[in-house]
Coordinates of C-alpha atoms and ligand atoms in Angstrom, one line a residue:
Chain A
M1 CA -74.7 -53.7 166.0
R2 CA -73.1 -50.4 167.0
T3 CA -69.6 -51.8 167.4
Q4 CA -70.0 -53.7 164.2
R5 CA -70.7 -50.5 162.4
I6 CA -67.6 -48.8 163.9
W7 CA -65.5 -51.7 162.8
S8 CA -66.7 -51.7 159.3
I9 CA -66.0 -47.9 159.1
I10 CA -62.5 -48.5 160.4
A11 CA -61.9 -51.2 157.8
L12 CA -63.2 -48.9 155.1
L13 CA -60.9 -46.1 156.2
F14 CA -58.0 -48.4 156.3
G15 CA -58.8 -49.6 152.8
L16 CA -59.1 -46.1 151.6
L17 CA -55.8 -45.1 153.1
Y18 CA -54.1 -48.2 151.7
F19 CA -55.4 -47.2 148.3
A20 CA -55.1 -43.5 148.4
L21 CA -51.9 -42.9 150.2
P22 CA -49.6 -44.0 147.4
L23 CA -51.6 -42.0 145.0
I24 CA -51.5 -38.9 147.1
G25 CA -47.8 -39.5 147.6
T26 CA -47.2 -39.8 143.9
L27 CA -49.3 -36.7 143.1
E28 CA -47.5 -34.7 145.8
F29 CA -44.1 -35.9 144.5
S30 CA -45.0 -35.1 140.9
L31 CA -45.6 -31.5 141.9
R32 CA -42.2 -31.0 143.5
A33 CA -40.1 -30.7 140.4
R34 CA -39.2 -27.1 141.4
R35 CA -37.3 -26.9 144.7
G36 CA -39.3 -25.5 147.6
V37 CA -42.6 -24.8 145.8
Y38 CA -45.3 -26.9 144.2
S39 CA -45.4 -26.6 140.5
L40 CA -46.6 -28.3 137.3
D41 CA -43.1 -28.3 135.9
A42 CA -43.0 -32.1 135.6
Y43 CA -46.3 -32.1 133.7
R44 CA -45.1 -29.4 131.4
S45 CA -42.0 -31.3 130.7
V46 CA -43.9 -34.5 130.0
L47 CA -46.5 -32.9 127.8
S48 CA -44.0 -31.0 125.8
D49 CA -41.9 -34.1 125.1
P50 CA -42.6 -35.0 121.4
Q51 CA -42.1 -38.7 122.3
F52 CA -45.0 -38.4 124.8
R53 CA -47.3 -37.1 122.1
E54 CA -46.1 -39.7 119.6
T55 CA -46.5 -42.7 121.8
F56 CA -49.7 -41.4 123.4
G57 CA -51.2 -40.8 119.9
Y58 CA -50.1 -44.2 118.8
S59 CA -51.7 -45.9 121.7
I60 CA -55.0 -44.0 121.3
V61 CA -55.2 -45.1 117.7
M62 CA -54.4 -48.7 118.7
A63 CA -57.1 -48.5 121.4
I64 CA -59.7 -47.3 118.9
F65 CA -58.9 -50.1 116.5
T66 CA -58.8 -52.6 119.3
I67 CA -62.3 -51.5 120.3
L68 CA -63.6 -51.7 116.8
V69 CA -62.1 -55.1 116.0
G70 CA -63.1 -56.4 119.5
A71 CA -66.7 -55.3 119.0
L72 CA -66.8 -56.7 115.5
I73 CA -65.7 -60.1 116.8
V74 CA -67.5 -60.1 120.2
V75 CA -71.0 -58.8 119.3
P76 CA -71.8 -61.4 116.6
T77 CA -70.2 -64.2 118.5
A78 CA -72.0 -63.5 121.8
Y79 CA -75.2 -63.1 119.8
W80 CA -74.8 -66.3 117.9
V81 CA -73.9 -68.3 121.0
R82 CA -77.0 -67.0 122.8
L83 CA -79.2 -67.7 119.8
K84 CA -78.0 -71.0 118.5
L85 CA -75.4 -72.5 120.8
P86 CA -76.7 -71.8 124.4
R87 CA -75.1 -75.1 125.5
L88 CA -71.7 -73.8 124.4
R89 CA -72.0 -70.7 126.5
P90 CA -69.9 -71.9 129.4
V91 CA -67.2 -73.1 127.0
V92 CA -67.1 -69.8 125.2
E93 CA -67.1 -67.9 128.5
F94 CA -64.1 -70.0 129.6
V95 CA -62.2 -69.3 126.4
T96 CA -62.8 -65.6 126.7
L97 CA -61.4 -65.8 130.3
L98 CA -58.1 -67.4 129.2
P99 CA -56.3 -64.1 128.6
L100 CA -56.7 -63.4 132.3
V101 CA -55.0 -66.7 133.1
I102 CA -52.3 -66.8 130.5
P103 CA -49.7 -64.0 131.0
P104 CA -49.2 -61.6 128.1
I105 CA -45.6 -62.6 128.0
V106 CA -46.6 -66.1 127.0
I107 CA -48.9 -64.8 124.3
V108 CA -46.3 -62.5 122.8
F109 CA -43.6 -65.2 122.7
G110 CA -46.1 -67.4 121.0
Y111 CA -46.8 -64.7 118.5
I112 CA -43.2 -64.1 117.8
R113 CA -42.5 -67.8 117.3
L114 CA -45.5 -68.3 115.1
Y115 CA -45.3 -65.1 113.0
N116 CA -41.6 -64.5 112.7
T117 CA -39.9 -63.6 109.5
S118 CA -39.3 -67.2 108.5
S119 CA -42.8 -68.4 109.3
F120 CA -45.7 -69.1 107.0
L121 CA -47.2 -65.7 107.9
P122 CA -44.3 -63.3 108.6
L123 CA -46.2 -60.6 110.3
T124 CA -43.3 -59.4 112.4
G125 CA -41.4 -58.7 109.2
S126 CA -43.1 -55.4 108.5
I127 CA -44.2 -52.5 110.6
M128 CA -47.8 -52.8 109.5
G129 CA -47.7 -56.6 110.1
T130 CA -46.4 -56.0 113.6
N131 CA -49.1 -53.4 114.2
V132 CA -51.7 -55.9 113.2
L133 CA -50.2 -58.4 115.5
L134 CA -50.2 -56.0 118.4
L135 CA -53.8 -55.1 117.6
L136 CA -54.8 -58.7 117.8
G137 CA -52.9 -59.1 121.0
Y138 CA -54.7 -56.2 122.5
T139 CA -58.0 -57.6 121.3
T140 CA -57.2 -60.8 123.1
L141 CA -56.4 -58.9 126.3
A142 CA -59.6 -57.0 126.1
L143 CA -61.7 -60.1 125.3
P144 CA -62.7 -61.0 128.8
Y145 CA -64.1 -57.6 129.5
M146 CA -65.7 -57.0 126.1
Y147 CA -67.4 -60.4 126.0
R148 CA -68.7 -60.1 129.5
A149 CA -70.1 -56.6 128.9
V150 CA -71.8 -57.6 125.7
D151 CA -73.1 -60.9 127.0
T152 CA -74.6 -59.0 130.0
G153 CA -76.2 -56.5 127.6
L154 CA -77.7 -59.3 125.5
R155 CA -79.2 -60.9 128.6
T156 CA -81.7 -58.1 128.9
L157 CA -83.0 -58.9 125.4
D158 CA -85.2 -61.7 124.3
V159 CA -82.7 -62.4 121.5
A160 CA -84.5 -65.4 120.0
T161 CA -87.9 -63.8 119.7
L162 CA -86.6 -60.4 118.5
T163 CA -84.6 -62.2 115.9
E164 CA -87.6 -64.2 114.7
A165 CA -89.7 -61.0 114.6
A166 CA -87.1 -59.3 112.4
Q167 CA -86.8 -62.4 110.2
S168 CA -90.5 -62.6 109.6
L169 CA -90.3 -58.9 108.5
G170 CA -87.8 -59.9 105.8
A171 CA -84.5 -59.0 107.6
G172 CA -81.3 -61.0 107.0
W173 CA -78.5 -61.6 109.5
T174 CA -76.5 -58.4 108.7
T175 CA -79.6 -56.3 109.1
I176 CA -80.5 -58.0 112.3
L177 CA -77.0 -57.5 113.7
A178 CA -76.7 -53.9 112.6
R179 CA -80.2 -52.5 113.2
L180 CA -81.3 -54.6 116.1
I181 CA -78.6 -56.3 118.1
L182 CA -75.8 -53.7 118.0
P183 CA -78.1 -50.7 118.9
N184 CA -79.5 -52.6 121.8
V185 CA -76.1 -53.6 123.2
L186 CA -74.4 -50.3 122.3
I187 CA -74.3 -49.2 125.9
A188 CA -72.7 -52.5 126.9
V189 CA -70.2 -52.2 124.0
L190 CA -69.3 -48.7 125.2
S191 CA -68.6 -49.8 128.7
G192 CA -66.5 -52.6 127.3
A193 CA -64.8 -50.0 125.1
F194 CA -63.7 -47.8 128.0
I195 CA -62.1 -50.7 129.8
T196 CA -60.4 -51.7 126.6
F197 CA -59.2 -48.1 126.2
A198 CA -57.7 -48.1 129.7
I199 CA -56.0 -51.5 129.2
V200 CA -54.5 -50.5 125.8
I201 CA -53.2 -47.2 127.0
G202 CA -51.3 -48.7 129.9
E203 CA -50.2 -52.0 128.3
F204 CA -46.4 -52.6 128.4
V205 CA -45.4 -56.2 127.7
L206 CA -46.9 -56.8 124.2
A207 CA -45.9 -53.4 122.9
S208 CA -42.4 -53.6 124.3
L209 CA -41.6 -57.1 123.0
L210 CA -43.1 -56.3 119.6
N211 CA -41.0 -53.2 119.7
R212 CA -43.8 -50.7 118.9
P213 CA -43.7 -47.1 120.1
A214 CA -46.6 -47.3 122.5
F215 CA -47.4 -45.4 125.6
G216 CA -46.6 -48.2 128.1
P217 CA -43.0 -48.7 127.0
Y218 CA -42.5 -44.9 127.0
M219 CA -43.7 -44.7 130.6
Q220 CA -41.2 -47.4 131.5
L221 CA -38.4 -45.5 129.6
V222 CA -39.2 -42.2 131.4
G223 CA -39.4 -44.0 134.7
A224 CA -35.9 -45.4 134.3
N225 CA -34.3 -42.1 133.3
K226 CA -36.0 -39.2 135.1
A227 CA -37.0 -38.3 138.6
Y228 CA -40.3 -36.3 138.7
E229 CA -41.7 -37.0 135.3
P230 CA -42.6 -40.6 136.0
A231 CA -44.8 -39.5 138.9
A232 CA -46.5 -37.1 136.6
L233 CA -47.0 -39.8 134.0
A234 CA -48.4 -42.1 136.6
V235 CA -50.9 -39.5 137.6
I236 CA -51.9 -38.9 134.0
A237 CA -52.3 -42.6 133.3
F238 CA -54.3 -43.0 136.5
S239 CA -56.6 -40.1 135.5
I240 CA -57.2 -41.7 132.1
T241 CA -58.3 -44.9 133.8
W242 CA -60.5 -43.1 136.2
I243 CA -62.1 -41.0 133.5
C244 CA -62.8 -44.2 131.7
M245 CA -64.4 -45.8 134.8
G246 CA -66.4 -42.6 135.3
L247 CA -67.6 -42.7 131.7
I248 CA -68.7 -46.4 132.2
Q249 CA -70.8 -45.3 135.2
L250 CA -72.2 -42.4 133.3
V251 CA -73.1 -44.5 130.3
T252 CA -74.8 -47.2 132.3
R253 CA -76.7 -44.6 134.4
F254 CA -77.8 -42.9 131.2
S255 CA -79.0 -46.2 129.8
K256 CA -81.3 -46.8 132.8
H257 CA -83.1 -43.6 132.0
T258 CA -83.8 -44.2 128.4
K259 CA -84.6 -47.9 128.6
A260 CA -86.5 -48.6 131.8
K261 CA -87.9 -52.1 131.5
R262 CA -91.6 -52.3 130.9
Chain B
M1 CA -106.6 -75.7 95.7
A2 CA -106.6 -74.0 99.0
F3 CA -104.6 -70.8 99.6
L4 CA -102.5 -72.2 102.4
D5 CA -102.0 -75.9 102.2
I6 CA -100.4 -78.0 104.9
E7 CA -99.8 -81.6 103.9
H8 CA -98.7 -84.5 106.0
L9 CA -96.6 -82.2 108.2
E10 CA -94.4 -84.0 110.7
K11 CA -91.9 -82.8 113.3
S12 CA -89.7 -84.7 115.6
F13 CA -87.2 -83.4 118.1
G14 CA -84.8 -86.3 118.4
T15 CA -87.1 -89.3 119.1
N16 CA -89.9 -87.1 120.3
R17 CA -92.6 -86.9 117.6
V18 CA -94.2 -83.6 118.3
V19 CA -96.4 -83.1 115.2
K20 CA -97.9 -86.1 113.6
D21 CA -99.4 -86.2 110.1
F22 CA -100.9 -82.7 110.3
N23 CA -103.1 -81.7 107.4
L24 CA -104.9 -78.4 106.9
E25 CA -106.3 -76.5 104.0
I26 CA -107.0 -72.8 104.6
E27 CA -109.0 -70.6 102.2
Q28 CA -107.9 -67.1 101.4
G29 CA -109.2 -64.7 104.1
E30 CA -110.1 -67.5 106.5
F31 CA -109.4 -67.2 110.2
I32 CA -108.3 -70.5 111.7
S33 CA -107.5 -71.3 115.3
L34 CA -105.2 -74.1 116.5
L35 CA -106.7 -75.0 119.9
G36 CA -105.2 -77.5 122.3
P37 CA -103.6 -77.9 125.7
S38 CA -100.1 -76.7 126.4
G39 CA -97.4 -78.9 124.7
C40 CA -99.7 -80.4 122.1
G41 CA -97.6 -78.9 119.2
K42 CA -99.5 -75.8 118.2
T43 CA -96.5 -73.5 118.4
T44 CA -94.4 -76.0 116.5
V45 CA -96.9 -76.1 113.6
L46 CA -97.0 -72.4 113.5
R47 CA -93.2 -72.1 113.6
M48 CA -92.9 -74.5 110.7
V49 CA -95.3 -72.4 108.7
A50 CA -93.3 -69.3 109.5
G51 CA -90.1 -71.1 108.7
F52 CA -88.5 -70.8 112.1
E53 CA -88.5 -74.6 112.5
S54 CA -87.6 -77.0 109.8
T55 CA -90.1 -79.8 108.9
S56 CA -89.2 -83.4 109.4
S57 CA -91.4 -84.2 106.5
G58 CA -94.5 -82.9 104.7
A59 CA -95.1 -79.8 102.6
I60 CA -96.4 -76.3 103.1
R61 CA -97.8 -74.4 100.1
I62 CA -98.9 -70.8 100.0
D63 CA -100.9 -69.6 97.0
G64 CA -99.5 -72.5 95.0
Q65 CA -95.9 -71.9 96.0
D66 CA -94.0 -74.5 97.9
V67 CA -92.4 -72.6 100.8
T68 CA -91.4 -75.7 102.8
N69 CA -87.7 -75.0 102.4
L70 CA -87.7 -71.2 102.2
R71 CA -86.0 -69.2 104.8
P72 CA -88.3 -67.2 107.2
N73 CA -87.3 -63.8 105.7
Q74 CA -88.3 -65.0 102.2
R75 CA -91.8 -66.2 103.1
N76 CA -93.6 -62.9 103.5
I77 CA -95.5 -64.1 106.5
G78 CA -96.5 -61.8 109.4
M79 CA -96.0 -63.1 112.9
V80 CA -97.2 -61.9 116.3
F81 CA -95.7 -63.3 119.4
Q82 CA -97.0 -63.8 123.0
A83 CA -94.2 -61.6 124.3
Y84 CA -94.9 -58.7 121.8
A85 CA -91.2 -58.8 120.7
L86 CA -91.2 -55.1 119.8
F87 CA -87.7 -53.7 119.0
P88 CA -86.8 -51.8 122.2
N89 CA -84.4 -49.4 120.5
L90 CA -87.0 -48.2 117.9
T91 CA -90.0 -46.0 118.3
V92 CA -93.5 -47.3 117.6
A93 CA -93.4 -45.8 114.1
E94 CA -90.0 -47.2 113.4
N95 CA -91.2 -50.6 114.6
V96 CA -94.2 -50.5 112.3
G97 CA -92.1 -49.4 109.4
F98 CA -89.2 -51.8 110.1
G99 CA -90.3 -54.4 107.5
M100 CA -90.8 -51.8 104.8
R101 CA -87.4 -50.2 105.6
V102 CA -85.8 -53.6 105.3
G103 CA -87.6 -54.0 102.0
K104 CA -86.1 -50.7 100.8
K105 CA -89.5 -49.0 100.2
P106 CA -89.4 -45.2 99.6
K107 CA -89.5 -43.0 102.7
A108 CA -92.8 -41.3 101.9
Q109 CA -94.5 -44.6 101.3
I110 CA -93.3 -45.9 104.6
K111 CA -94.5 -42.8 106.4
S112 CA -98.0 -42.9 105.0
R113 CA -98.3 -46.7 105.5
V114 CA -97.2 -46.4 109.1
E115 CA -99.8 -43.7 109.8
E116 CA -102.4 -45.8 108.1
M117 CA -101.5 -48.8 110.3
L118 CA -101.5 -46.7 113.5
Q119 CA -104.9 -45.5 112.6
L120 CA -106.0 -49.1 112.0
I121 CA -105.0 -50.2 115.4
G122 CA -106.5 -47.2 117.1
L123 CA -103.2 -45.6 118.2
P124 CA -102.7 -42.6 116.0
G125 CA -100.3 -40.1 117.4
L126 CA -98.3 -42.6 119.4
G127 CA -95.7 -43.1 116.7
G128 CA -93.0 -41.3 118.6
R129 CA -93.3 -43.3 121.7
Y130 CA -90.9 -46.1 122.7
P131 CA -92.3 -49.6 123.4
F132 CA -91.5 -49.4 127.1
Q133 CA -93.9 -46.4 127.3
L134 CA -96.9 -48.4 126.2
S135 CA -99.2 -50.8 128.0
G136 CA -99.2 -54.5 127.2
G137 CA -102.3 -54.2 125.1
Q138 CA -100.9 -51.2 123.2
Q139 CA -97.6 -53.0 122.6
Q140 CA -99.5 -56.0 121.2
R141 CA -101.5 -53.8 118.8
V142 CA -98.2 -52.2 117.6
A143 CA -96.8 -55.7 117.1
L144 CA -99.9 -56.5 115.0
A145 CA -99.5 -53.3 113.0
R146 CA -95.8 -54.1 112.4
A147 CA -96.7 -57.6 111.1
L148 CA -99.4 -56.3 108.9
A149 CA -97.5 -53.3 107.5
V150 CA -95.6 -55.4 105.0
Q151 CA -98.9 -56.8 103.6
P152 CA -98.0 -60.4 104.4
R153 CA -99.7 -63.3 102.6
V154 CA -100.5 -65.0 105.9
L155 CA -100.7 -63.7 109.4
L156 CA -99.7 -66.0 112.3
L157 CA -100.5 -65.3 115.9
D158 CA -99.0 -67.4 118.8
E159 CA -101.1 -66.9 121.9
P160 CA -101.0 -63.1 121.4
L161 CA -103.4 -62.4 124.2
S162 CA -102.1 -64.7 126.9
A163 CA -100.0 -62.1 128.6
L164 CA -102.8 -59.5 128.9
D165 CA -105.4 -58.8 131.5
A166 CA -108.8 -60.5 131.1
K167 CA -110.7 -57.4 130.1
I168 CA -108.2 -56.3 127.5
R169 CA -108.0 -59.9 126.3
V170 CA -111.6 -59.8 125.3
S171 CA -111.7 -56.4 123.7
L172 CA -108.4 -57.0 121.8
R173 CA -109.6 -60.3 120.4
E174 CA -112.6 -58.6 119.0
E175 CA -110.4 -55.9 117.6
I176 CA -108.0 -58.4 116.0
R177 CA -110.9 -60.2 114.4
E178 CA -112.3 -56.9 113.0
I179 CA -109.0 -55.9 111.5
Q180 CA -108.6 -59.4 110.0
R181 CA -112.0 -59.1 108.4
E182 CA -111.3 -55.7 107.1
L183 CA -108.0 -56.7 105.5
G184 CA -109.2 -60.1 104.5
I185 CA -105.9 -61.6 105.5
T186 CA -105.5 -65.4 105.9
T187 CA -104.8 -66.0 109.6
I188 CA -103.7 -68.8 111.9
F189 CA -104.3 -68.1 115.5
V190 CA -102.8 -70.3 118.2
T191 CA -104.5 -70.5 121.6
H192 CA -105.2 -72.8 124.5
D193 CA -108.3 -70.8 125.4
Q194 CA -111.4 -72.5 123.9
E195 CA -113.5 -69.4 124.4
E196 CA -111.0 -67.4 122.3
A197 CA -110.9 -70.0 119.6
L198 CA -114.7 -70.5 119.4
S199 CA -115.5 -66.8 119.5
M200 CA -113.0 -65.6 116.9
S201 CA -112.6 -68.3 114.3
D202 CA -114.1 -69.4 111.0
R203 CA -112.8 -72.8 111.7
V204 CA -111.1 -74.4 114.7
V205 CA -108.5 -77.2 114.6
V206 CA -108.5 -79.0 118.0
M207 CA -105.0 -80.5 118.6
N208 CA -104.0 -83.2 121.0
G209 CA -100.6 -84.8 121.3
G210 CA -99.4 -83.5 117.9
V211 CA -102.5 -84.7 116.1
A212 CA -105.3 -82.6 114.7
E213 CA -108.2 -84.4 116.3
Q214 CA -111.0 -82.4 114.7
T215 CA -111.3 -79.5 112.3
G216 CA -114.5 -77.7 111.9
E217 CA -116.6 -74.6 112.5
P218 CA -117.0 -73.6 116.1
F219 CA -120.7 -74.6 116.1
E220 CA -119.7 -78.0 114.7
I221 CA -116.8 -78.6 117.1
Y222 CA -118.9 -77.7 120.1
N223 CA -122.0 -79.5 119.3
H224 CA -120.7 -82.5 117.5
P225 CA -117.3 -83.3 118.9
K226 CA -115.8 -86.4 117.2
S227 CA -113.7 -87.6 120.1
R228 CA -113.9 -87.7 123.8
F229 CA -110.9 -85.4 124.0
V230 CA -112.5 -82.7 121.8
A231 CA -115.7 -82.9 123.7
Q232 CA -113.9 -82.5 127.0
F233 CA -111.5 -79.8 125.9
V234 CA -114.0 -77.6 124.2
G235 CA -116.5 -76.3 126.7
T236 CA -117.7 -77.9 129.9
L237 CA -118.8 -81.5 129.6
N238 CA -120.7 -83.8 131.9
T239 CA -120.0 -87.5 131.6
L240 CA -122.2 -90.3 132.8
D241 CA -121.8 -94.0 132.9
A242 CA -124.7 -95.9 131.3
T243 CA -125.4 -99.6 131.2
V244 CA -126.3 -101.0 127.8
I245 CA -129.7 -102.8 127.7
D246 CA -130.1 -103.2 124.0
A247 CA -127.4 -102.0 121.6
K248 CA -129.6 -102.3 118.4
T249 CA -132.2 -99.8 119.6
G250 CA -130.0 -97.8 121.9
Q251 CA -131.7 -98.6 125.1
V252 CA -129.5 -97.8 128.1
R253 CA -129.9 -97.3 131.9
V254 CA -128.5 -94.5 134.0
G255 CA -129.1 -95.1 137.7
E256 CA -132.8 -96.0 137.8
T257 CA -133.8 -94.2 134.6
Q258 CA -134.1 -96.1 131.3
I259 CA -133.2 -94.0 128.3
G260 CA -133.8 -94.7 124.7
L261 CA -131.0 -93.0 122.6
N262 CA -132.8 -93.9 119.4
R263 CA -129.5 -94.8 117.7
E264 CA -127.5 -98.0 117.2
L265 CA -124.6 -98.5 119.5
P266 CA -122.2 -100.4 117.3
G267 CA -119.9 -102.9 119.1
A268 CA -121.6 -102.5 122.5
L269 CA -122.7 -105.6 124.3
A270 CA -125.8 -105.8 126.5
G271 CA -124.7 -105.3 130.1
S272 CA -121.5 -103.4 129.2
T273 CA -120.9 -99.8 130.3
I274 CA -120.7 -96.9 127.8
N275 CA -119.9 -93.3 128.3
L276 CA -122.4 -90.6 127.7
A277 CA -121.8 -86.9 127.7
L278 CA -123.9 -83.8 127.8
R279 CA -123.3 -80.0 127.8
P280 CA -124.5 -78.0 130.8
E281 CA -126.9 -76.0 128.6
V282 CA -128.9 -79.0 127.4
V283 CA -129.9 -79.9 131.0
S284 CA -132.8 -78.1 132.8
L285 CA -133.6 -77.9 136.4
G286 CA -137.1 -79.4 136.8
R287 CA -139.4 -80.6 134.0
K288 CA -139.4 -78.8 130.7
P289 CA -141.4 -79.4 127.6
G290 CA -139.4 -81.2 124.9
R291 CA -136.9 -82.5 127.5
D292 CA -138.5 -85.8 128.3
T293 CA -135.8 -87.7 130.0
I294 CA -135.8 -87.2 133.7
L295 CA -132.8 -87.8 136.0
K296 CA -133.2 -87.6 139.8
G297 CA -130.4 -86.3 142.0
R298 CA -129.3 -84.2 144.9
L299 CA -128.0 -80.7 144.6
A300 CA -124.3 -80.7 145.5
E301 CA -123.0 -77.3 144.6
V302 CA -124.3 -73.8 143.7
H303 CA -122.1 -71.2 142.2
F304 CA -123.7 -67.8 141.8
L305 CA -122.1 -66.2 138.7
G306 CA -124.3 -63.1 138.3
S307 CA -126.5 -63.4 135.3
T308 CA -126.3 -67.2 135.5
I309 CA -126.2 -69.7 138.2
R310 CA -124.1 -72.9 137.8
M311 CA -125.2 -75.9 139.8
R312 CA -123.8 -79.3 140.2
V313 CA -126.2 -82.2 140.8
D314 CA -125.2 -85.6 142.1
V315 CA -126.9 -88.2 139.9
D316 CA -126.0 -91.6 141.0
G317 CA -122.4 -90.6 141.9
A318 CA -121.8 -88.5 138.8
L319 CA -121.7 -84.8 139.1
I320 CA -123.8 -83.1 136.4
S321 CA -123.2 -79.4 135.8
L322 CA -126.0 -77.2 134.5
D323 CA -126.6 -73.5 134.2
T324 CA -129.8 -71.6 134.9
F325 CA -130.5 -67.9 134.3
N326 CA -130.7 -65.8 137.4
T327 CA -134.3 -64.6 137.9
P328 CA -134.6 -62.4 140.9
D329 CA -137.9 -63.8 142.2
T330 CA -136.9 -67.5 142.1
P331 CA -134.0 -68.2 144.4
P332 CA -132.0 -71.4 143.6
P333 CA -132.7 -74.6 145.6
R334 CA -130.5 -75.3 148.6
I335 CA -127.6 -77.7 148.7
G336 CA -128.8 -81.2 149.6
D337 CA -132.3 -80.7 148.1
A338 CA -133.6 -83.5 145.9
V339 CA -134.0 -82.2 142.4
E340 CA -135.1 -83.4 139.0
L341 CA -133.2 -82.8 135.8
S342 CA -134.7 -83.0 132.4
L343 CA -133.0 -83.4 129.1
A344 CA -133.7 -84.5 125.5
E345 CA -132.3 -87.9 124.4
R346 CA -130.8 -86.5 121.3
D347 CA -128.5 -84.2 123.3
L348 CA -126.8 -87.1 124.8
L349 CA -123.4 -87.7 123.1
V350 CA -122.0 -91.2 123.0
L351 CA -118.3 -91.0 123.6
T352 CA -116.4 -93.7 121.7
D353 CA -112.8 -93.2 122.7
Ligands
ADP401 N1 -86.8 -76.8 120.2 C1 -87.4 -77.9 120.8 N2 -86.6 -78.9 121.2 C2 -87.1 -80.0 121.7 N3 -88.4 -80.2 122.0 C3 -89.3 -79.1 121.7 C4 -88.8 -78.0 121.1 N4 -89.8 -77.1 120.9 C5 -90.9 -77.8 121.3 N5 -90.6 -79.0 121.8 C6 -91.5 -79.9 122.4 O1 -92.6 -80.1 121.5 C7 -93.8 -80.2 122.2 C8 -94.8 -79.3 121.6 O2 -94.4 -78.0 121.9 P1 -95.2 -76.7 121.4 O3 -95.4 -76.8 120.0 O4 -94.5 -75.5 122.0 O5 -96.6 -76.9 122.2 P2 -97.7 -75.8 122.4 O6 -97.4 -74.6 121.6 O7 -99.0 -76.5 121.9 O8 -97.8 -75.6 123.9 C9 -93.5 -80.0 123.7 O9 -93.5 -81.3 124.3 C10 -92.2 -79.4 123.7 O10 -91.5 -79.8 124.8
MG402 MG1 -97.1 -72.6 122.4

């Protein structure tokens, strides 16, 4: 018992070190832009770079649209599958997991082949079209997380009976989705949204191959050409991810307070 | 024509016929119970009336309008579910007002109607609470108010009391009935609890295997069951085997006792066995005036229930249940004692199927 305890603590410490040391190293390195003293010079340089602001802004906008489109696709789908096609649930679940199995590079080459300028739907021919394509690509990447989050949120509801109760009160499908289902899975959608945000901000392959000015390719560019700034960028990117994770925790904690089960 | 008219209703799931030629006419303001064991098709009938389930064949008419193929949100029917089904993200007031909001009623009208409904269900002042802050009984009352707020043509309740404690179950059923009378709303109440059905309803439909076996007033159903199933399902029933002596005059023998039923037994041959049934309350312990048929037996069980005592007496191998009132100065006989039971011939039911 005692020794077991000690061993698990050692294992935990080892894991923490393995995880934390590179981070600490990066952080430390990012602060050493000025010779001899710690400084925020690298951060200052990054933050004042107009390209940083441009690409970061672009990725944030893309992330927001991805979240909206994702929620718009996933919430009705997960609801409908639970309500009318419960037997298809494993199939749908499998489909939503595909983006984890198929590398983004495959997806993007598929896109480029399918939607090139000489195809039936030449999306890559215009900037707007390419943005749409990138947005759909991001939505696909976020699908596994978004679907899982929403489906888990729906599990706590008696979807069928609530739907029937609303129907008997005169509600149609849009009313049911907007006034009943969405508000009840909003917490789940939010936690899916934060993961999506973190994914989109750091995504490289799709944006790079579709040649859009996103944050991921910018990080790569800086990494290839500068010394301290990449470390600062890495720390910034990590912080964003962590803030997102923290927000997920916060949001789920908050939800437990307001909606304790009867 | 009746207000709610269900004609030749059928429902099959695949090859499984769940509802078979179900017919029912309900007058405006009537309270009808569908009573039957679990799985007999009560919920399916109700869901077809509500529109949640399509019909395999047959027609449903409300106030002369054929609603058979209308969608549920076009039928204007109120529904109360066993699991309450309150919207968890809305307050009590918002739940009650949901139907009116969907119907785009003016805000002021919704507000006053919600208050009126909360008053009606005895929960004024709880409008700001969320469903999870209410007890089961309160939640079900809110569900009732929510269903009634839109002034539906018909109210459907599917075992609304089954999830509640025994005490609340009884008080709430009285409350539901009172509200129903007050509003005069045509109501179908589904239950597997015979006491609920008998105590609340204008008429009861006893269902078995997807078929309406008997429809009638509680008094009628209880005292003149048309089939063995109805007799057994509604109330407690004692059954006795009797040997036919003369089918024309209705002479039979139970154990050593010869009984004249004073009615013809069509199709029964002398020497054959028929099934007799009797309710516990028509049997007395000891001899009683007006109860001239005497059965001899041995006391097998005594259950002290407080104001009444239920006994089971072994008569020739058949256990006969009977109730006596508890009178403090006469303790019940002991198990194993020889006892006499008296009953009137006309209280013996002949079960045909
Ligand atoms: N959606 C369905 N699919 C297949 N069979 C069903 C369905 N709904 C009900 N049944 C079957 O129909 C029968 C009657 O069910 P139900 O109406 O719920 O009975 P009750 O409400 O009287 O308990 C049951 O045998 C049940 O298994
Ligand atoms: Mg049922």
